[in-house]
Coordinates of C-alpha atoms in Angstrom, one line a residue:
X780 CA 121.3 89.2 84.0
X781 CA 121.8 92.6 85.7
X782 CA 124.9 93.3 87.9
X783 CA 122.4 93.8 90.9
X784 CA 119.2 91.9 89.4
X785 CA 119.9 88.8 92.1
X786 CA 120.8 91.1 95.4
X787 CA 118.7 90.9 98.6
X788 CA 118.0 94.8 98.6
X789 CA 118.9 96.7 101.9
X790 CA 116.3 99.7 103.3
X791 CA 118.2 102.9 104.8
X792 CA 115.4 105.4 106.6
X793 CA 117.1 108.3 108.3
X794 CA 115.9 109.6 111.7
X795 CA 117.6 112.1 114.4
X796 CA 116.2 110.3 117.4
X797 CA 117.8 106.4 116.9
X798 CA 115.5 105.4 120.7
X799 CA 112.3 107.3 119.5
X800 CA 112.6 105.6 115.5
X801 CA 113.2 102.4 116.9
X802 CA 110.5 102.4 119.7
X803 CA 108.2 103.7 116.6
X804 CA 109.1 100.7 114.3
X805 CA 109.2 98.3 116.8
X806 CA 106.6 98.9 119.3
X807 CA 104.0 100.4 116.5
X808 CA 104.7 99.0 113.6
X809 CA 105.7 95.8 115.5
X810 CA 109.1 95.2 113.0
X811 CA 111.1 92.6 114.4
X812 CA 114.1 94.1 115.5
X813 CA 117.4 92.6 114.8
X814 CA 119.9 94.3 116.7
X815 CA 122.0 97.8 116.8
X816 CA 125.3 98.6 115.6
X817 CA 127.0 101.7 115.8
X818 CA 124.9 103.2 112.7
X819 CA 122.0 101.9 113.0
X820 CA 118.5 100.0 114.6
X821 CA 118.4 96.9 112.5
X822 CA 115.2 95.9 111.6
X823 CA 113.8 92.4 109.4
X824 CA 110.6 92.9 107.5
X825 CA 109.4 90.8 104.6
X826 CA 113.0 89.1 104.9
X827 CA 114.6 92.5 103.7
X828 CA 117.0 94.0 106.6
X829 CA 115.8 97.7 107.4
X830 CA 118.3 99.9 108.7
X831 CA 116.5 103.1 110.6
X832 CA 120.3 105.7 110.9
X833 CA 121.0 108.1 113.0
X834 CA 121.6 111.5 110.7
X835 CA 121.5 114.6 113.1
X836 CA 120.1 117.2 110.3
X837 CA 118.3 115.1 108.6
X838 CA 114.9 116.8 106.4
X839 CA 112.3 114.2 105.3
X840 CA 111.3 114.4 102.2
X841 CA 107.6 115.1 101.2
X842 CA 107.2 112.0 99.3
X843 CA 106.6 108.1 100.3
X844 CA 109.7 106.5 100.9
X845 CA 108.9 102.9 102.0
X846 CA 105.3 100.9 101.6
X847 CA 104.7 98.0 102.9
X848 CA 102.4 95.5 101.1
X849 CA 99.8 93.7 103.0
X850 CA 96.7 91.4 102.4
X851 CA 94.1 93.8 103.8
X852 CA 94.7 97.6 103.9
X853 CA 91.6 98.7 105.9
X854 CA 92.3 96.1 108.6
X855 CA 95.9 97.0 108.7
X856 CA 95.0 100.9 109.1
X857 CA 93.1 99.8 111.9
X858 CA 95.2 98.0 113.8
X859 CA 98.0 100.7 113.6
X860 CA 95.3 103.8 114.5
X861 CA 94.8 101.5 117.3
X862 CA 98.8 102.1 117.8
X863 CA 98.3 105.8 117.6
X864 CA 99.4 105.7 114.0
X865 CA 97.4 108.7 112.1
X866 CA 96.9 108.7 108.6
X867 CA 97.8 111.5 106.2
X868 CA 94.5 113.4 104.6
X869 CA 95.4 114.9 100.8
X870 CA 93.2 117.3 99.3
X871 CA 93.9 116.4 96.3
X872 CA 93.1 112.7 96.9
X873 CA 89.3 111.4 98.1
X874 CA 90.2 109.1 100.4
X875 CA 87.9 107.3 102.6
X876 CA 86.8 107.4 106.5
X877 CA 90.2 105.7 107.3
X878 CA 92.0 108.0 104.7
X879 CA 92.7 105.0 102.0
X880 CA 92.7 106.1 98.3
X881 CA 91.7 104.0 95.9
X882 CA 93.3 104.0 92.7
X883 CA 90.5 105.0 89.7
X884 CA 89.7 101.0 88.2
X885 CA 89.4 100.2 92.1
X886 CA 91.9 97.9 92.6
X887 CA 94.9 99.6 94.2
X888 CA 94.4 100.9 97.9
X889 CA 97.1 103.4 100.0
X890 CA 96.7 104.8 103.0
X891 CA 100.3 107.3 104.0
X892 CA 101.1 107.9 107.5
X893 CA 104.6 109.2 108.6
X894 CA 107.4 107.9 111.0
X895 CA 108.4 109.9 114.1
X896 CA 110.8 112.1 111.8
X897 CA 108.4 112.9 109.4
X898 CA 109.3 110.1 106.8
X899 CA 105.7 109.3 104.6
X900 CA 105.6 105.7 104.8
X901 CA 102.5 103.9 103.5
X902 CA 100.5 100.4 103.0
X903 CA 99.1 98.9 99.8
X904 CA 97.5 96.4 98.9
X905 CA 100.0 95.9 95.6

């Protein structure tokens, strides 16, 4: 076995604004929110803790950093445009009326959308 193969993993996303990210991950994503410590809004999801830490020059990167696997991706994109959530549009990608791509063999669906700092978070279906 792996030194880490058994470990609960632990999510770090890095915001500048700790009361807008965890207004954002609570109220819109609807996270359960664990409690604050002095680094951090503790968040559970999926039974894996989410830490959302104050860093005051933080730059997001352009890539997806966290996705969240769910049972229904066009009913989940819903609900959180209903949140005020707006998806990312790619050129590059044909995404559909709710901007989901589907992978080519048609089973893999992603939508993106980003945080209040800009992080690319997504949801999938795998």
């Amino acid at each position: 076995m792996g030194i880490l193969e058994s470990a609960t993993p632990a999510i770090v996303i890095c915001t500048r604004d700790r009361a807008r990210a965890t207004a954002f991950y609570r109220d819109t994503l609807g996270l359960s929110h664990s409690h604050e410590d002095n680094f951090a809004a503790v968040f559970n999801t999926g039974g894996i803790t989410l830490r959302v830490s104050v860093v005051p020059d933080f730059t997001p990167h352009e890539h997806t950093i966290l996705g969240f696997r769910v049972p229904d991706v066009p009913a989940t994109v819903k609900a959180l445009r209903e949140k005020g959530v707006t998806f990312n549009l790619y050129p590059r990608l044909r995404q559909d009326d709710l901007g989901i791509w589907t992978a080519p063999g048609g089973s893999v669906r992603v939508a993106w959308f980003k945080d209040t700092d800009g992080n690319v978070l997504s949801v999938t279906n795998v």
